[in-house]
PDB file of C-alpha atoms in Angstrom:
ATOM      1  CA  UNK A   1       0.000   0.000   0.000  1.00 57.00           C
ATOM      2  CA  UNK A   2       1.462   3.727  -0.984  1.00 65.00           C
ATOM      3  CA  UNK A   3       1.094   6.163   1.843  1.00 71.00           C
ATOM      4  CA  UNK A   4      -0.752   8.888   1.070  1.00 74.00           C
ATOM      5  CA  UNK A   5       1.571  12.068   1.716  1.00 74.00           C
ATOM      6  CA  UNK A   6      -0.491  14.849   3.032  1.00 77.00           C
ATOM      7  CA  UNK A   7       1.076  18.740   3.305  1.00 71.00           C
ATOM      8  CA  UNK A   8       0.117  20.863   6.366  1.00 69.00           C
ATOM      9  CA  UNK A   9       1.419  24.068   6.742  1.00 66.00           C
ATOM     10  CA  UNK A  10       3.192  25.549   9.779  1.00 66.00           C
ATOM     11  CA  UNK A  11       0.935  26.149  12.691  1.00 64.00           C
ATOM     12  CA  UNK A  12       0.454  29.865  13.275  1.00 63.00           C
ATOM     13  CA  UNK A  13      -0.986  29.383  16.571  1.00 76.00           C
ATOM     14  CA  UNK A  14      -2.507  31.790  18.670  1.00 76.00           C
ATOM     15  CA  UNK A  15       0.069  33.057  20.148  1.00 82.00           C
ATOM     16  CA  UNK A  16       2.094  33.952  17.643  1.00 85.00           C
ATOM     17  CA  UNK A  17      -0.797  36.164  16.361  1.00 85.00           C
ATOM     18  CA  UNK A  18      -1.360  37.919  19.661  1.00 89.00           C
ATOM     19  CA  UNK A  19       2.904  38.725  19.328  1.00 90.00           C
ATOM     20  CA  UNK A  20       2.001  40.089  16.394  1.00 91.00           C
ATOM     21  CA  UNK A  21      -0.749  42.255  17.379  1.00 93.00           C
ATOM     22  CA  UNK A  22       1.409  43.183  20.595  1.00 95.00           C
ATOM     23  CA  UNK A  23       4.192  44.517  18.004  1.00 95.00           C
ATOM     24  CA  UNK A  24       1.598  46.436  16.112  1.00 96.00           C
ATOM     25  CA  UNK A  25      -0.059  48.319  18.601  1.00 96.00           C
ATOM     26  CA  UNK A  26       3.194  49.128  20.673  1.00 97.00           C
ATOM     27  CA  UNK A  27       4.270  50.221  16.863  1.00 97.00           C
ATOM     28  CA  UNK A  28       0.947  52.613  16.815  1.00 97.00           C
ATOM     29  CA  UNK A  29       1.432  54.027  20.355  1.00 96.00           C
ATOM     30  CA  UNK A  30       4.829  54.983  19.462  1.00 96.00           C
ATOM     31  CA  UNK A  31       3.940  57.329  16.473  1.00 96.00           C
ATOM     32  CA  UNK A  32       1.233  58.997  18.790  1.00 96.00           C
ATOM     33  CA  UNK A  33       3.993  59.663  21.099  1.00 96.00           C
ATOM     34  CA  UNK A  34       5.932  60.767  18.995  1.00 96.00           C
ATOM     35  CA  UNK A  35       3.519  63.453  17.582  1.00 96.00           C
ATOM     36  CA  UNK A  36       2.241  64.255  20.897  1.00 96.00           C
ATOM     37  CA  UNK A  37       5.965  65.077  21.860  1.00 96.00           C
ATOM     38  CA  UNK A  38       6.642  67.384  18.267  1.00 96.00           C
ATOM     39  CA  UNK A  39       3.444  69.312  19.225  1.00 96.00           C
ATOM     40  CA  UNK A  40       4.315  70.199  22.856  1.00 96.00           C
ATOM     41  CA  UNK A  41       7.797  70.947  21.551  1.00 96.00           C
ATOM     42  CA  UNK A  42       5.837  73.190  19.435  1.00 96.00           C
ATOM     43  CA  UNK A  43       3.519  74.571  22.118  1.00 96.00           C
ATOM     44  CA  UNK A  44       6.005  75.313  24.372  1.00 96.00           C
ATOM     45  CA  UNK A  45       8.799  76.931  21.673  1.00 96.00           C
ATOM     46  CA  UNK A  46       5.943  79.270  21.002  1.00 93.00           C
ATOM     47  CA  UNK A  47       5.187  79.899  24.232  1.00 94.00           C
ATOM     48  CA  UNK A  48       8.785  80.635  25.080  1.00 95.00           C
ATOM     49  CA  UNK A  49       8.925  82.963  22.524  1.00 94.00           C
ATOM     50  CA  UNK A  50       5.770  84.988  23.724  1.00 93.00           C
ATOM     51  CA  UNK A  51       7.664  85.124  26.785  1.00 94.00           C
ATOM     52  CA  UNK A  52      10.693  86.853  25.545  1.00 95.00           C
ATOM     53  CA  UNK A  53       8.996  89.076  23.028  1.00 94.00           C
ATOM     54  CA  UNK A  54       7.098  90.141  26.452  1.00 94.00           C
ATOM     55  CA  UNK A  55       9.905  90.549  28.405  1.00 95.00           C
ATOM     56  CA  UNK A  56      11.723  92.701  25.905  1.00 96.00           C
ATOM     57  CA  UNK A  57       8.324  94.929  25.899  1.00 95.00           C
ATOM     58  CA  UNK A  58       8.161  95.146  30.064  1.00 95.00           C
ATOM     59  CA  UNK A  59      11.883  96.314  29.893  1.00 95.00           C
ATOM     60  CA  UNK A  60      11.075  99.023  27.438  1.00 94.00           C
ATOM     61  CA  UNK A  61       8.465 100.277  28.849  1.00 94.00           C
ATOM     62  CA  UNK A  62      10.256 100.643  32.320  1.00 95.00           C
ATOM     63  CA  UNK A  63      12.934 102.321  30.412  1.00 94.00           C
ATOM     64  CA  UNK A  64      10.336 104.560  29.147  1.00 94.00           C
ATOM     65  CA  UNK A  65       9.205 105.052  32.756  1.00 94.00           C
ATOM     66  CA  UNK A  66      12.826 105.658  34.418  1.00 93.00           C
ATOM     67  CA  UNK A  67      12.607 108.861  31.733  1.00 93.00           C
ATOM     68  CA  UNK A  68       9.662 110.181  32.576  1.00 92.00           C
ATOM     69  CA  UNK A  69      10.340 109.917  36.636  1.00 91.00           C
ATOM     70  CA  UNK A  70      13.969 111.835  35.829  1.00 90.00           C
ATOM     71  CA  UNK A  71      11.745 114.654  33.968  1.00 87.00           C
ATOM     72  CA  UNK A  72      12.343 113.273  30.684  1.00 89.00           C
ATOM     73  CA  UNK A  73       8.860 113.070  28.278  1.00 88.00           C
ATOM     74  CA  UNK A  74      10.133 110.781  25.186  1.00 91.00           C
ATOM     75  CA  UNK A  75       8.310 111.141  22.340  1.00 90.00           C
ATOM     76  CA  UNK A  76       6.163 108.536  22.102  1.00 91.00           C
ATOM     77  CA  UNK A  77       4.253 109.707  25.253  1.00 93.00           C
ATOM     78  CA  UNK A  78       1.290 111.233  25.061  1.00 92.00           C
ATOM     79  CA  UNK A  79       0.574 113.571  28.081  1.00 91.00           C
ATOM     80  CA  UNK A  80      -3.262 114.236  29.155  1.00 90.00           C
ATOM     81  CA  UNK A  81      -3.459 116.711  32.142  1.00 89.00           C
ATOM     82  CA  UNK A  82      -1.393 114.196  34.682  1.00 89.00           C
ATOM     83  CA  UNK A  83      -1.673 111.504  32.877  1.00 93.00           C
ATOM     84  CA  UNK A  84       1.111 110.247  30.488  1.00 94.00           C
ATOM     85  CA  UNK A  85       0.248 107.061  28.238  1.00 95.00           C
ATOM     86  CA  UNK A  86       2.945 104.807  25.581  1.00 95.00           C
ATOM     87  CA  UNK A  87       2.763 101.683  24.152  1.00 93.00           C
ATOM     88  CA  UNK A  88       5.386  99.407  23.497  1.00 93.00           C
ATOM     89  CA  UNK A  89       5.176  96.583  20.828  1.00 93.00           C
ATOM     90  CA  UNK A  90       5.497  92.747  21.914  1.00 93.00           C
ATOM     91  CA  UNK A  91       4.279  90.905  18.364  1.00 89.00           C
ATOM     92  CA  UNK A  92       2.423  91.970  15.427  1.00 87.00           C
ATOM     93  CA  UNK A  93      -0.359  91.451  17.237  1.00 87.00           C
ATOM     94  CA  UNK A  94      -0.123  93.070  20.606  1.00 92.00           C
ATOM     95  CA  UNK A  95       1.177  95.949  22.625  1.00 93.00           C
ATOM     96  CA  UNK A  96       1.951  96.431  25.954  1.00 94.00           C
ATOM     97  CA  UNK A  97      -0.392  99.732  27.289  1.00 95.00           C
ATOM     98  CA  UNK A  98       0.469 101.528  29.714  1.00 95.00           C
ATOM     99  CA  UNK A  99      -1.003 104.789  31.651  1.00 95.00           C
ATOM    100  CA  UNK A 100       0.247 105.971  34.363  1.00 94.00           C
ATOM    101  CA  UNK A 101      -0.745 109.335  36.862  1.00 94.00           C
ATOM    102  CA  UNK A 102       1.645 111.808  38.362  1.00 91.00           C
ATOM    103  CA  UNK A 103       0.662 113.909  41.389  1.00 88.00           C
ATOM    104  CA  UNK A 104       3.635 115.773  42.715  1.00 85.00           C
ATOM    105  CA  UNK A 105       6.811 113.550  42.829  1.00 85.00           C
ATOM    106  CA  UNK A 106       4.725 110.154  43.034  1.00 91.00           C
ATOM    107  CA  UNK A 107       3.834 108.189  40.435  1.00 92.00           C
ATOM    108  CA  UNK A 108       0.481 106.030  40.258  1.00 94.00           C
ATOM    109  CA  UNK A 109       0.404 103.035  37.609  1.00 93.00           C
ATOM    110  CA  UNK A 110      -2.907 103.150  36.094  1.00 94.00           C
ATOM    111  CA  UNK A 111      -2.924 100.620  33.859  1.00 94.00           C
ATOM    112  CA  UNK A 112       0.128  98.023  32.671  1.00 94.00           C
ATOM    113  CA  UNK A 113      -1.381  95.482  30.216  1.00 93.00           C
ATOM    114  CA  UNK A 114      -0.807  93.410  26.962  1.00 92.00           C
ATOM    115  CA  UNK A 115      -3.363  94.587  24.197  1.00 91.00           C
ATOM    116  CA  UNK A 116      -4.122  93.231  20.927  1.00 88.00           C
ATOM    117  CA  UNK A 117      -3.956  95.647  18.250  1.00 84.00           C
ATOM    118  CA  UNK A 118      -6.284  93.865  15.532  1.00 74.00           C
ATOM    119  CA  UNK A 119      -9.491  95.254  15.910  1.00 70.00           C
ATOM    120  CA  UNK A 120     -12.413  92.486  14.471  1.00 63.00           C
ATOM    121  CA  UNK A 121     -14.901  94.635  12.119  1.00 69.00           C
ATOM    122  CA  UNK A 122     -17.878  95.712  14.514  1.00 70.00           C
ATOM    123  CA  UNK A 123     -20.287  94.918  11.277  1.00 66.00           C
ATOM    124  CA  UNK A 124     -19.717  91.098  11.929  1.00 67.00           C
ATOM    125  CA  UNK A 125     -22.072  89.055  14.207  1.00 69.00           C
ATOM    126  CA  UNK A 126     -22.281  85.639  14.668  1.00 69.00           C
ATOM    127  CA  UNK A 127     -25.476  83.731  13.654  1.00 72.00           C
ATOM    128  CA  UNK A 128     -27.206  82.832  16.605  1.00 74.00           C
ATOM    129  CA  UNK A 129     -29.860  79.665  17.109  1.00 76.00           C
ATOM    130  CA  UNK A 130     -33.269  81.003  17.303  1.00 65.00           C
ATOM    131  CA  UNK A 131     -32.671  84.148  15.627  1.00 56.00           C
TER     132      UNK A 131
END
């Protein structure tokens, strides 16, 4: 009698497939990592930035201030009764305001903030639900 001669191919058994999924997903979590990590980078590069551009701004604008409390007015301050206001560019976008009042010898800060200096059309409104 001839044997019969049968072929069976290599068991791929179970857990070989759950290796394989392992490898996959540890392969997927990786490249969201990775992204995650390029965006913060990004995030916080921008926000370091905005931090310096600020800080450049703040030192000006004290500069401008020592002046004006040794009797200097510079000429970008504009003088209102007692009241002497500048503005001192941090990014295209914003300035750094600031107003101050002078009664005698002493100096009162009125105001010391970051502005933005794009000004959204007042014609624009939003569409509204139930309008």
């Amino acid at each position: 009698m001839k044997k019969e001669l049968r072929f069976s191919p290599p068991a791929v058994g179970g857990s070989s497939l759950l290796a394989i999924f392992a490898v996959l997903l540890i392969t997927i979590f990786a490249l969201l990592c990775l992204s995650t990590v390029q965006a913060e980078r990004r995030l916080s590069d921008r926000a370091a930035q905005s931090v310096t551009e600020y800080s450049r701004a703040d030192s000006e604008a004290e500069d401008i201030f020592a002046q004006l409390r040794s009797g200097q007015t510079p000429p970008q301050v504009v003088k209102t009764g007692e009241i002497y206001r500048y503005t001192c560019p941090i990014s295209q976008g914003q300035v750094l305001y600031v107003e101050l009042f002078r009664t005698g010898k002493t100096w009162e800060i009125l105001r010391w903030q970051a502005m933005a200096t794009v000004q959204l059309p007042e014609d624009q409104t939003l569409p509204l639900w139930g309008q």
